[in-house]
PDB file of C-alpha atoms in Angstrom:
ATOM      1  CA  UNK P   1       3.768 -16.507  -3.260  1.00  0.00           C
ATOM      2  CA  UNK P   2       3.426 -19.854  -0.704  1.00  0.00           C
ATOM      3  CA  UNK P   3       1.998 -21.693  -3.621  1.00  0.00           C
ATOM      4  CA  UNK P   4       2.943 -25.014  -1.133  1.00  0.00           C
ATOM      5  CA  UNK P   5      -0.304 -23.588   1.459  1.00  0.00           C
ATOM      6  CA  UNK P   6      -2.893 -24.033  -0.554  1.00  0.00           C
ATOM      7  CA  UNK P   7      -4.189 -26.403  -3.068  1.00  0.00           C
ATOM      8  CA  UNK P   8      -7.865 -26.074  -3.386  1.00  0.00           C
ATOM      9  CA  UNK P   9     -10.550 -23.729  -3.688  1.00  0.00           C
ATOM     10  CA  UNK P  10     -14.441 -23.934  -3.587  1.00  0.00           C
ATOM     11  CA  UNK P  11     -16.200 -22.070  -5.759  1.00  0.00           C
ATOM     12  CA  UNK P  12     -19.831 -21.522  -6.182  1.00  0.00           C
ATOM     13  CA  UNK P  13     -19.971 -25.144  -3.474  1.00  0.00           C
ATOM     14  CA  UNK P  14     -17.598 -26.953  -6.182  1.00  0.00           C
ATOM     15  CA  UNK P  15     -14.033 -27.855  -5.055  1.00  0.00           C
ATOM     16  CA  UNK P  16     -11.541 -26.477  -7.863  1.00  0.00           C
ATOM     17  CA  UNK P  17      -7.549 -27.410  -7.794  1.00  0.00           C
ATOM     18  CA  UNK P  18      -5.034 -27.870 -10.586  1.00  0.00           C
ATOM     19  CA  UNK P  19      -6.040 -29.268 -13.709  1.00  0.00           C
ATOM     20  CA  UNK P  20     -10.094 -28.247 -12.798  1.00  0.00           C
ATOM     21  CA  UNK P  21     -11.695 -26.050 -15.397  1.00  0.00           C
ATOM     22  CA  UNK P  22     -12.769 -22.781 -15.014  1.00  0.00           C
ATOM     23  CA  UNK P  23     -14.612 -19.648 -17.116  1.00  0.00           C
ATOM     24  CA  UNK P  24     -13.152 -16.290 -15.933  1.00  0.00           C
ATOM     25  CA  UNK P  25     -15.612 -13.641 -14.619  1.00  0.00           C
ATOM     26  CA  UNK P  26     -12.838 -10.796 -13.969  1.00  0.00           C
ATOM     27  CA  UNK P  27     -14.504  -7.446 -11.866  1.00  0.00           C
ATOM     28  CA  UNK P  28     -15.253  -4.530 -13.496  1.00  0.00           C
ATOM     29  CA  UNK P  29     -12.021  -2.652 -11.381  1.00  0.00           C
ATOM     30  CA  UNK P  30      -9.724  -5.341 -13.000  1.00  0.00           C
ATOM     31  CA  UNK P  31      -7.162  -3.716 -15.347  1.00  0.00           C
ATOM     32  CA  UNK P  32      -7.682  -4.001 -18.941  1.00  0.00           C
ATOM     33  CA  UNK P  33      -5.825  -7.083 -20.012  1.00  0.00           C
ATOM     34  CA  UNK P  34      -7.943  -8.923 -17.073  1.00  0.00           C
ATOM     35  CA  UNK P  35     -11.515  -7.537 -18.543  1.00  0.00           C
ATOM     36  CA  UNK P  36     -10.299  -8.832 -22.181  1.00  0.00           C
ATOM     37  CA  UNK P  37     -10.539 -12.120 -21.011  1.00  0.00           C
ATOM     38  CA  UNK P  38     -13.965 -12.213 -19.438  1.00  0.00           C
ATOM     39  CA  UNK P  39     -15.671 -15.716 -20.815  1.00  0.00           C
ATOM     40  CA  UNK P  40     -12.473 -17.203 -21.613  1.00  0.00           C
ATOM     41  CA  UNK P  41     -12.218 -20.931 -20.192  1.00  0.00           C
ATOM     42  CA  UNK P  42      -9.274 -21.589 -19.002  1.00  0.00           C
ATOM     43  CA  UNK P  43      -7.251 -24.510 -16.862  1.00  0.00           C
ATOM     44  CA  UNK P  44      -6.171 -24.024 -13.089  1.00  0.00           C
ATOM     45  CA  UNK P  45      -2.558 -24.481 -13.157  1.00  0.00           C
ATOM     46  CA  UNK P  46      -2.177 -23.862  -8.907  1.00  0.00           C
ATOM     47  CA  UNK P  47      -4.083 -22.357  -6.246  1.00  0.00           C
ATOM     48  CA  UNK P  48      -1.547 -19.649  -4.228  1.00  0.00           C
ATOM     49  CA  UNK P  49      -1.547 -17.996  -1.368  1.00  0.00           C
ATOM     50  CA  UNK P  50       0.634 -14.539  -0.786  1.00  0.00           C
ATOM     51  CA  UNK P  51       1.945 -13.355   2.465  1.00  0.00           C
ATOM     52  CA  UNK P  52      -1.120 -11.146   3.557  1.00  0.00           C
ATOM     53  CA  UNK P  53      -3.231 -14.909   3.471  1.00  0.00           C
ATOM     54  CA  UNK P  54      -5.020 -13.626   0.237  1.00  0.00           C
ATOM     55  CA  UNK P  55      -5.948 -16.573  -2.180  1.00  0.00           C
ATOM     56  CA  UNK P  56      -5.259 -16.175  -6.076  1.00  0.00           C
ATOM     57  CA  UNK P  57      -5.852 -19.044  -8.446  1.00  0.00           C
ATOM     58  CA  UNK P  58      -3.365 -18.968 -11.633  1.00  0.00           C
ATOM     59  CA  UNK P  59      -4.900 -20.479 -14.654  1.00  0.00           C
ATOM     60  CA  UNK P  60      -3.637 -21.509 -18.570  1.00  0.00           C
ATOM     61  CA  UNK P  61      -5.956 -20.048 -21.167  1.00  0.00           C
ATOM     62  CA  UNK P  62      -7.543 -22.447 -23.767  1.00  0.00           C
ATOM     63  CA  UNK P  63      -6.264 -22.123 -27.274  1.00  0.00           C
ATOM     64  CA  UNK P  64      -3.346 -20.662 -25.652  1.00  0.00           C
ATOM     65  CA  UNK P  65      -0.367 -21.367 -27.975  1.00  0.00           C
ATOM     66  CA  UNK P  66       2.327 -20.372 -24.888  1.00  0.00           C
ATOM     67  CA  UNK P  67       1.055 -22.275 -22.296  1.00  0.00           C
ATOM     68  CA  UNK P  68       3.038 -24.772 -22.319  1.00  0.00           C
ATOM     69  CA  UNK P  69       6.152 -22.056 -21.814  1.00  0.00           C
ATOM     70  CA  UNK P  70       4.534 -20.139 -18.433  1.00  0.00           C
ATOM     71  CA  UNK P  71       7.966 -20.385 -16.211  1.00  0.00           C
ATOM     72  CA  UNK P  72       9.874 -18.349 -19.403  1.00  0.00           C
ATOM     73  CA  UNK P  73       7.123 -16.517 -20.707  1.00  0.00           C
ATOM     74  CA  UNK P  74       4.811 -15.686 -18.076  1.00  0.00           C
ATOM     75  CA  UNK P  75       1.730 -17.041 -19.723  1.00  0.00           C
ATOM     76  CA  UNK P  76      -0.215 -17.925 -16.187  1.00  0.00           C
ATOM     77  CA  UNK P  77      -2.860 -15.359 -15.124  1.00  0.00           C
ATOM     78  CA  UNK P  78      -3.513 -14.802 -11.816  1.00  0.00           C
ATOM     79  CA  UNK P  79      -7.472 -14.080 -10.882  1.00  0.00           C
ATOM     80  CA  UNK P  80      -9.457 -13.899  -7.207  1.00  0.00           C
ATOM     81  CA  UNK P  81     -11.515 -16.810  -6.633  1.00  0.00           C
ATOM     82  CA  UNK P  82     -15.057 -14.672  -6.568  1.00  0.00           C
ATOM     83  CA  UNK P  83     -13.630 -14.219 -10.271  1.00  0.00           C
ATOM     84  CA  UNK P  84     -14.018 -17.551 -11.396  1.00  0.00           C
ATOM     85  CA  UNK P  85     -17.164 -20.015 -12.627  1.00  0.00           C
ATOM     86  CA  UNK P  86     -16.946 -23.687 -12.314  1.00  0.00           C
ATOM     87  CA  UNK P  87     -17.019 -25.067 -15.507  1.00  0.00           C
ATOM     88  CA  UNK P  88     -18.185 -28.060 -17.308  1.00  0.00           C
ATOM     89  CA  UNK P  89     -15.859 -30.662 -18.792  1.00  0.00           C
ATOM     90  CA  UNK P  90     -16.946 -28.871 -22.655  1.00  0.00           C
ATOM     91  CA  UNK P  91     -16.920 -25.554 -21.037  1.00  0.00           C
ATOM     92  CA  UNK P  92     -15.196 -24.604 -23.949  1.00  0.00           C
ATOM     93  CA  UNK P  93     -17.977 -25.532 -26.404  1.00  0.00           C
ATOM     94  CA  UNK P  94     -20.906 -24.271 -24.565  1.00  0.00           C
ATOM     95  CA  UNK P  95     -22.172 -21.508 -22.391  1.00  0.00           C
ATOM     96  CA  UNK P  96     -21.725 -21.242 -18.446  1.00  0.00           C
ATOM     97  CA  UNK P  97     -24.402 -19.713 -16.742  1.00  0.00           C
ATOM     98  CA  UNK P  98     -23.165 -16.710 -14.581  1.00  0.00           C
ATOM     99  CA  UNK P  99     -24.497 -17.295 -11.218  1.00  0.00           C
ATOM    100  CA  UNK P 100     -26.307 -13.660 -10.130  1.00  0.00           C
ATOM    101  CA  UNK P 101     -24.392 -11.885  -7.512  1.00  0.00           C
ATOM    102  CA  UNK P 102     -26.111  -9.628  -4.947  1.00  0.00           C
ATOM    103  CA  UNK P 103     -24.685  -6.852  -3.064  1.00  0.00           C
ATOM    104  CA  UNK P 104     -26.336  -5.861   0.248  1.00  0.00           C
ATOM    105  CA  UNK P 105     -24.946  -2.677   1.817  1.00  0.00           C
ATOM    106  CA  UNK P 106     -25.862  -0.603   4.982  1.00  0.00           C
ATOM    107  CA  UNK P 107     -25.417   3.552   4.254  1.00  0.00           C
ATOM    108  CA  UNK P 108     -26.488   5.635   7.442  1.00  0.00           C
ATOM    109  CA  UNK P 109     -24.259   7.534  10.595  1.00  0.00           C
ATOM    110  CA  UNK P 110     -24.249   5.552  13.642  1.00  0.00           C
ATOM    111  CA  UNK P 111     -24.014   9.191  15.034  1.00  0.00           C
ATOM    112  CA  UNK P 112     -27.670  10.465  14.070  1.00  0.00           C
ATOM    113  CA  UNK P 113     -30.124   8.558  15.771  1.00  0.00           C
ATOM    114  CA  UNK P 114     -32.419   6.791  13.332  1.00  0.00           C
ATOM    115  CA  UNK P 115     -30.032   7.408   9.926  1.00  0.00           C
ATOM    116  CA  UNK P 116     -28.005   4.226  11.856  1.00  0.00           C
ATOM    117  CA  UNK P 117     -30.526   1.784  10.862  1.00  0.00           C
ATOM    118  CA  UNK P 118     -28.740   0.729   7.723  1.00  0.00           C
ATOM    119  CA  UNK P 119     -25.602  -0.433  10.064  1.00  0.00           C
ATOM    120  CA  UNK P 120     -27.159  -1.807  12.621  1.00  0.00           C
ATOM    121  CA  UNK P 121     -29.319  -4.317  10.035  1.00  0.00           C
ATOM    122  CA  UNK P 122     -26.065  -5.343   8.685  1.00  0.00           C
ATOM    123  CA  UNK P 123     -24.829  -6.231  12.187  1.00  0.00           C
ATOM    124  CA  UNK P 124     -27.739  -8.437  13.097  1.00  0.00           C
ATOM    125  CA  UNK P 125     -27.521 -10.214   9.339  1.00  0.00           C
ATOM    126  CA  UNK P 126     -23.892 -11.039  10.142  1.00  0.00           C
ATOM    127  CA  UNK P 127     -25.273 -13.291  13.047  1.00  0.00           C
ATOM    128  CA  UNK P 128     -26.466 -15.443  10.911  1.00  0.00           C
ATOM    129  CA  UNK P 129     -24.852 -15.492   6.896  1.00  0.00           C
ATOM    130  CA  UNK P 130     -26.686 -14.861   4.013  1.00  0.00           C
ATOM    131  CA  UNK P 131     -26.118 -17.598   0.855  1.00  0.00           C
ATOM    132  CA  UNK P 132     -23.120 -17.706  -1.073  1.00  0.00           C
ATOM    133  CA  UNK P 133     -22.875 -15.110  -3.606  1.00  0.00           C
ATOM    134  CA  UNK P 134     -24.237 -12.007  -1.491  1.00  0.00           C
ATOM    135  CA  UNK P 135     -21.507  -9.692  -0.169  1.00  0.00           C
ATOM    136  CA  UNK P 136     -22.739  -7.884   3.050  1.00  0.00           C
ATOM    137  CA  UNK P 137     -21.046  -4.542   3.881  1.00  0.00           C
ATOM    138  CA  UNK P 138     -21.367  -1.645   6.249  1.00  0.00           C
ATOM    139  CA  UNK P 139     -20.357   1.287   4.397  1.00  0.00           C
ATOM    140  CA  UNK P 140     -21.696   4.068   6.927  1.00  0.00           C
ATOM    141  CA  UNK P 141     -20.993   7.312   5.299  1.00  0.00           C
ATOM    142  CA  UNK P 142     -18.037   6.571   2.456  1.00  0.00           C
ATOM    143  CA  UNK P 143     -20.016   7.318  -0.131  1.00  0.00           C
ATOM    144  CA  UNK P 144     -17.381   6.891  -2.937  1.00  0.00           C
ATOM    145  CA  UNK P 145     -16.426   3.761  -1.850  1.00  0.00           C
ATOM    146  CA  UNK P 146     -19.737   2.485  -2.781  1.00  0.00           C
ATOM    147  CA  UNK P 147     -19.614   4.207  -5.406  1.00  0.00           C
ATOM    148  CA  UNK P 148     -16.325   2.105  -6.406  1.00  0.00           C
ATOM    149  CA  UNK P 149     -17.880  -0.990  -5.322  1.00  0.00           C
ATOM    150  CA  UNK P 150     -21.507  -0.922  -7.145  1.00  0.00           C
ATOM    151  CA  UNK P 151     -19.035  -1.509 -10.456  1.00  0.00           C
ATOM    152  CA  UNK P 152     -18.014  -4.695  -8.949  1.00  0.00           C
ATOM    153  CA  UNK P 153     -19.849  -6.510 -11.542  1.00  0.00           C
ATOM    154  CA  UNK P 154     -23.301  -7.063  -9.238  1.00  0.00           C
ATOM    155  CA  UNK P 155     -26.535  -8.162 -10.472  1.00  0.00           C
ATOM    156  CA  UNK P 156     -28.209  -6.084  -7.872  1.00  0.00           C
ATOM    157  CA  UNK P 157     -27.582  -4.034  -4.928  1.00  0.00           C
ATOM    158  CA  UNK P 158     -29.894  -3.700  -1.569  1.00  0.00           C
ATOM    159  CA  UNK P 159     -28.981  -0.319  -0.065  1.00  0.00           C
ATOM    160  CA  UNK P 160     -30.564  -0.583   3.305  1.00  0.00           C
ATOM    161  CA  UNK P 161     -31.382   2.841   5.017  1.00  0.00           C
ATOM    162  CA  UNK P 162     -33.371   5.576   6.662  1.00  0.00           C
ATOM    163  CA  UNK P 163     -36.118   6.570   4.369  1.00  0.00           C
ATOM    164  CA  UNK P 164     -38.170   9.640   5.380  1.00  0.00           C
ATOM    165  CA  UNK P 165     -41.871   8.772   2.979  1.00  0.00           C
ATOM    166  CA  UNK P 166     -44.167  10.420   5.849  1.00  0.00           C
ATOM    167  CA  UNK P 167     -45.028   6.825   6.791  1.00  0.00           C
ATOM    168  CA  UNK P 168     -45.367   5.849  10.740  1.00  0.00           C
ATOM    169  CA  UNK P 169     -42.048   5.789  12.251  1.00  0.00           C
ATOM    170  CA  UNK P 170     -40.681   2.216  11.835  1.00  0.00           C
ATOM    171  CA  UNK P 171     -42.762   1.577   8.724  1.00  0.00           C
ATOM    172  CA  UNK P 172     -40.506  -0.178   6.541  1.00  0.00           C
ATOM    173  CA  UNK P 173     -40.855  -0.269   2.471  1.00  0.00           C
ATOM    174  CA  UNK P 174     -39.118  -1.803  -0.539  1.00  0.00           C
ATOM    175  CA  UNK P 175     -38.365   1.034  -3.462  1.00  0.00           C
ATOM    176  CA  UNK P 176     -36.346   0.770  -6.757  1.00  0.00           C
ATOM    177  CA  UNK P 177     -34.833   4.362  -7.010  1.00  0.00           C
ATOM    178  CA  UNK P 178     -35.050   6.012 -11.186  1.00  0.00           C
ATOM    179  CA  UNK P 179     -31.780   7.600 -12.495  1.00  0.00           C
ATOM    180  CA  UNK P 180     -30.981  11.267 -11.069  1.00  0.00           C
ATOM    181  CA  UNK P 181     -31.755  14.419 -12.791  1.00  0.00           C
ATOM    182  CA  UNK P 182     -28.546  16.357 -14.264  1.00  0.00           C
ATOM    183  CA  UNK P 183     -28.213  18.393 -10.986  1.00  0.00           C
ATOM    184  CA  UNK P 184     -27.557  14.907  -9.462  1.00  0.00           C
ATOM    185  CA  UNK P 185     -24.960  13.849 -11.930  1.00  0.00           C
ATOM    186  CA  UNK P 186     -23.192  17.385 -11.923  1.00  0.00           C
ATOM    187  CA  UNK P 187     -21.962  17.257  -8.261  1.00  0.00           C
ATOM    188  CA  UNK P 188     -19.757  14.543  -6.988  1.00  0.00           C
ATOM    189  CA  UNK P 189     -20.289  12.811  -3.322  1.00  0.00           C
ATOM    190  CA  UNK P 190     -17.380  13.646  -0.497  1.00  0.00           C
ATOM    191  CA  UNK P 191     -15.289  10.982   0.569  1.00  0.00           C
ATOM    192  CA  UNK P 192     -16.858  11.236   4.381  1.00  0.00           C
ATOM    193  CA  UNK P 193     -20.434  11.543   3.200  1.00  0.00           C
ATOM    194  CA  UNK P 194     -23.498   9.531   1.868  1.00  0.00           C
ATOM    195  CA  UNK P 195     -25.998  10.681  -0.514  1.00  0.00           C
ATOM    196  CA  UNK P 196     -27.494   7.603  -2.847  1.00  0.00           C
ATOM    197  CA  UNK P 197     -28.529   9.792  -4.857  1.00  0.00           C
ATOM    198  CA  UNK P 198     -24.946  11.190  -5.879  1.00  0.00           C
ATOM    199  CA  UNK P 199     -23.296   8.143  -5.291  1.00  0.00           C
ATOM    200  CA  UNK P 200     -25.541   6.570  -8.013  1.00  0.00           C
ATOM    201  CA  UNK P 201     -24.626   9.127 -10.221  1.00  0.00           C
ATOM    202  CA  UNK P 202     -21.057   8.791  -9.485  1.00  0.00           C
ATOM    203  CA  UNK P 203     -21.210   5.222  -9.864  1.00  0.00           C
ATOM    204  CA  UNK P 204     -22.771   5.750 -13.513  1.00  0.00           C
ATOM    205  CA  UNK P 205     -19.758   8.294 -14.206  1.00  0.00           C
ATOM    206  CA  UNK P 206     -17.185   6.213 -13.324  1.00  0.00           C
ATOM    207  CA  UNK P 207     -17.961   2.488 -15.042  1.00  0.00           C
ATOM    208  CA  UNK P 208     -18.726   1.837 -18.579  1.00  0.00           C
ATOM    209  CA  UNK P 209     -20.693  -0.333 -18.288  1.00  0.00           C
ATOM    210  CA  UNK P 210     -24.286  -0.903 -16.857  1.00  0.00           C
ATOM    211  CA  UNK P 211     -24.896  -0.423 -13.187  1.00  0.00           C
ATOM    212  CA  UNK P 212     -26.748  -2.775 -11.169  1.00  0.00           C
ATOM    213  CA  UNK P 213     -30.030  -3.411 -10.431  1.00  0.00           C
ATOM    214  CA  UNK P 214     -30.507  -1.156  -7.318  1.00  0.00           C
ATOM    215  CA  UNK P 215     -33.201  -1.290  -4.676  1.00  0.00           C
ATOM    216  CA  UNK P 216     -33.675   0.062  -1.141  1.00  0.00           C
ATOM    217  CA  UNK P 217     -34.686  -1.410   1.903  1.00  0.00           C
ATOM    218  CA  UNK P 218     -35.569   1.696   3.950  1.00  0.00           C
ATOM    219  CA  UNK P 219     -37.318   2.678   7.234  1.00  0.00           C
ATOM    220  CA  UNK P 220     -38.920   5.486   8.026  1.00  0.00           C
ATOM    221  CA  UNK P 221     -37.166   7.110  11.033  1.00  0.00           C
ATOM    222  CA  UNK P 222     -38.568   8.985  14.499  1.00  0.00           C
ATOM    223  CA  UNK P 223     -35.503  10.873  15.089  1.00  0.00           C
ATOM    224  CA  UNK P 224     -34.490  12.529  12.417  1.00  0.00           C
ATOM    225  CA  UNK P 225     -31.075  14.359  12.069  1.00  0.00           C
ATOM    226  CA  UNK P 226     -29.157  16.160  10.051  1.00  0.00           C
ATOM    227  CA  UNK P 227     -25.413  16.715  11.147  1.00  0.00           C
ATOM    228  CA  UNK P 228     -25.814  20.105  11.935  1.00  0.00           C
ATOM    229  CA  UNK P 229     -26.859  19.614  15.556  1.00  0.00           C
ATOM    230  CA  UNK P 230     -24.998  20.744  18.299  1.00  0.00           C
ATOM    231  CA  UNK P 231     -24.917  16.833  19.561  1.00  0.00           C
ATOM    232  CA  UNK P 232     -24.671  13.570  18.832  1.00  0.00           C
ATOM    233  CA  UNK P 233     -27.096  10.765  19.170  1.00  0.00           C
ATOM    234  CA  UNK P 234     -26.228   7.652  18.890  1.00  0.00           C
ATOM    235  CA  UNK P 235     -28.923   4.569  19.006  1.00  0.00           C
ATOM    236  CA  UNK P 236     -32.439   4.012  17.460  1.00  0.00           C
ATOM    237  CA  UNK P 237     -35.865   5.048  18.414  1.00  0.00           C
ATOM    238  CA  UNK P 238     -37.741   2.320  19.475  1.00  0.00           C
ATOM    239  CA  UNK P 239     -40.161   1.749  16.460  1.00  0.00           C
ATOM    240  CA  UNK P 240     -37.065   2.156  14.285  1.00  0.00           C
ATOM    241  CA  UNK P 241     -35.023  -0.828  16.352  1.00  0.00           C
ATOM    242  CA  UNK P 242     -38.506  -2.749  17.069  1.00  0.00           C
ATOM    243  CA  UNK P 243     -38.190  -3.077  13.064  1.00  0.00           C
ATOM    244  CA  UNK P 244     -34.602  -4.567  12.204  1.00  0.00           C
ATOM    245  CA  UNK P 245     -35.667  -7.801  13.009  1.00  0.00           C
ATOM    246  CA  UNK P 246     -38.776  -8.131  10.015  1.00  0.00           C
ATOM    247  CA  UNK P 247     -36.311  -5.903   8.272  1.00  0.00           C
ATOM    248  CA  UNK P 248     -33.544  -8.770   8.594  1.00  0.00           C
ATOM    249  CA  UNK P 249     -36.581 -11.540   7.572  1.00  0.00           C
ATOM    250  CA  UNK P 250     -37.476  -9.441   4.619  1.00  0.00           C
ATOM    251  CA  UNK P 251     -33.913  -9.017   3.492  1.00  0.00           C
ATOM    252  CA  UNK P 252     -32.949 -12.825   3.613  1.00  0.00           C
ATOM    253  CA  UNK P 253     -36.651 -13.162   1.611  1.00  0.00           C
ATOM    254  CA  UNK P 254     -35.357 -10.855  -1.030  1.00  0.00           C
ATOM    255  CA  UNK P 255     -32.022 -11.883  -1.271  1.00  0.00           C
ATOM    256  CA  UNK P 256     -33.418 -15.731  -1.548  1.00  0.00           C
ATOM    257  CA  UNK P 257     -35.757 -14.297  -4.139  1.00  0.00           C
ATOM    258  CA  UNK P 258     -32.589 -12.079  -6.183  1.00  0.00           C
ATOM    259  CA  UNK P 259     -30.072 -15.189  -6.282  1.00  0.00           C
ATOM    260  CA  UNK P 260     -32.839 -16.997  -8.118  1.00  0.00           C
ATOM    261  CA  UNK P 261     -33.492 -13.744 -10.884  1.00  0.00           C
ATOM    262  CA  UNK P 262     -31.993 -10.756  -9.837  1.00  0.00           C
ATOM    263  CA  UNK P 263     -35.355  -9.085 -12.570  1.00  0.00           C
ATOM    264  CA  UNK P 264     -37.743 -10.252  -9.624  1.00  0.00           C
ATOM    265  CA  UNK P 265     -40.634  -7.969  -9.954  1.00  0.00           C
ATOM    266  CA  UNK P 266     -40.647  -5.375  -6.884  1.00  0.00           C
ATOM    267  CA  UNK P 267     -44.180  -6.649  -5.824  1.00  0.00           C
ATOM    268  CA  UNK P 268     -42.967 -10.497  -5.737  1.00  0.00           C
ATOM    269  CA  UNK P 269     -40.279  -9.282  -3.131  1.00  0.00           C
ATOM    270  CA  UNK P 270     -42.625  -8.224  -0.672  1.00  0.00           C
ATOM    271  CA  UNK P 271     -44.533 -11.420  -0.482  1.00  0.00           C
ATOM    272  CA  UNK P 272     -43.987 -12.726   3.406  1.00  0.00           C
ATOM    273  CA  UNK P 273     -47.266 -12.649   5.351  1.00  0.00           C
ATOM    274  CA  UNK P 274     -45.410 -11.592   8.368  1.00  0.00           C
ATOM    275  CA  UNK P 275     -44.264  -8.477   6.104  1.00  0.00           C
ATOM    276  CA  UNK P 276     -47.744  -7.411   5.207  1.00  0.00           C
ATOM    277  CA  UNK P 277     -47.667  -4.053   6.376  1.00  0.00           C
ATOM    278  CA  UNK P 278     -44.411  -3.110   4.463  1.00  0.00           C
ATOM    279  CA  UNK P 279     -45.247  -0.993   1.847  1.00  0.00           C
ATOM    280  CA  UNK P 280     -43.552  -0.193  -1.834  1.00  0.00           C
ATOM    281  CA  UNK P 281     -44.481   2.728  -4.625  1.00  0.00           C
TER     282      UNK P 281
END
């Protein structure tokens, strides 16, 4: 570790360094001793930085009766920043509020026409970031690692894709998917391959705990393919790429709407008069 490189972190907008106070929010794919101290409070001791430039912020548990031995005994853990709340200066008498966290992922192949709508939202959202707290990814086709990620500890996760309804191509709609049948849940996705369906399900196999909140921000394609074609086509029809711009405005609306109460009701995220012809079940 260079723990000389770096001193401070900001967190949540709030400048943390040694001696700041923290609660620990450790993600679900953290190994066991990490998960038993979710809602600890804790004390940064330093803020490191390894040789890959990844930050890790090492921190002295409260009511910890070795911390005053960590060089001996090893009693500094080591967590990721997006694992740690701000907390107040009697953080260890009260509550922290978790701050909601928001996943927004594309799905879709860039190779079929229309089922690239997913990706190519994400790209025009990057031009301009979404708030703090929403992790934007383009996942394309690796299924299972969504899967992996949707037990990151979200509130909710936006899947934005191609969503044949028998709409008007371009027609986009808001939808919060039920759980699978047992067909669903029986067969596992491939590691070059999306399905939401079966990643869902996979998701729901692999974590113990509750899954997010998941909704979809899909489109209803022109071209629609399904692999099996002779050729590729890459790039969307033109309703389909006329609509990733009021898809990108409805997004940041949602997302705007989700960091406030990720339990928004589905017909309060669909409120935008310049959205009025987007439909939801």
């Amino acid at each position: 570790m260079r723990d000389d490189t770096v001193r401070t972190v900001v967190v949540d907008g709030v400048t943390l360094g040694r001696g700041s106070r923290v609660r620990l929010r450790p993600g679900r794919r953290g190994d066991i001793f990490d998960l038993a101290l979710a809602g600890r409070t804790a004390e940064i001791d330093s803020v490191e930085e390894d040789m890959e430039g990844r930050i890790h912020v090492a921190v002295l548990l409260d009511g910890d009766m070795g911390r005053d031995f960590t060089t001996s005994l090893g009693h500094r853990f080591f967590f990721s920043p997006q694992e740690l709340e701000p907390a107040a200066e009697d953080a260890g008498l009260c509550e922290v509020p978790a701050r909601a966290r928001l996943l927004v992922a594309g799905i879709g192949n860039i190779f079929l026409a229309d089922d690239a709508f997913g990706p190519e939202v994400i790209t025009a959202v990057r031009r301009e970031p979404l708030p703090e707290g929403v992790h934007v990814a383009d996942f394309g086709i690796r299924g299972m690692d969504l899967a992996y990620r949707l037990l990151d500890g979200y509130d909710t996760a936006v899947l934005v894709d191609a969503a044949p309804r028998g709409d008007r191509p371009g027609a986009l709609c808001v939808i919060e998917p039920g759980p699978g049948n047992d067909e669903d849940r029986a067969v596992a996705p491939e590691a070059h391959a999306m399905d939401p369906v079966k990643v869902l399900a996979l998701a729901g196999q692999l974590g113990d705990g509750a899954l997010p909140r998941i909704l979809v921000l899909g489109c209803e394609p022109q071209t629609r393919m399904d692999g099996a074609e002779a050729d590729v086509t890459v790039g969307l029809s033109p309703p389909v790429r006329e609509a990733i711009g009021p898809a990108v405005e409805l997004l940041r609306h949602m997302v705007r709407a989700l960091l406030r109460d990720p339990l928004t009701p589905l017909d309060d995220l669909v409120v935008p008069e310049a959205l009025k012809e987007v439909t939801h079940p």
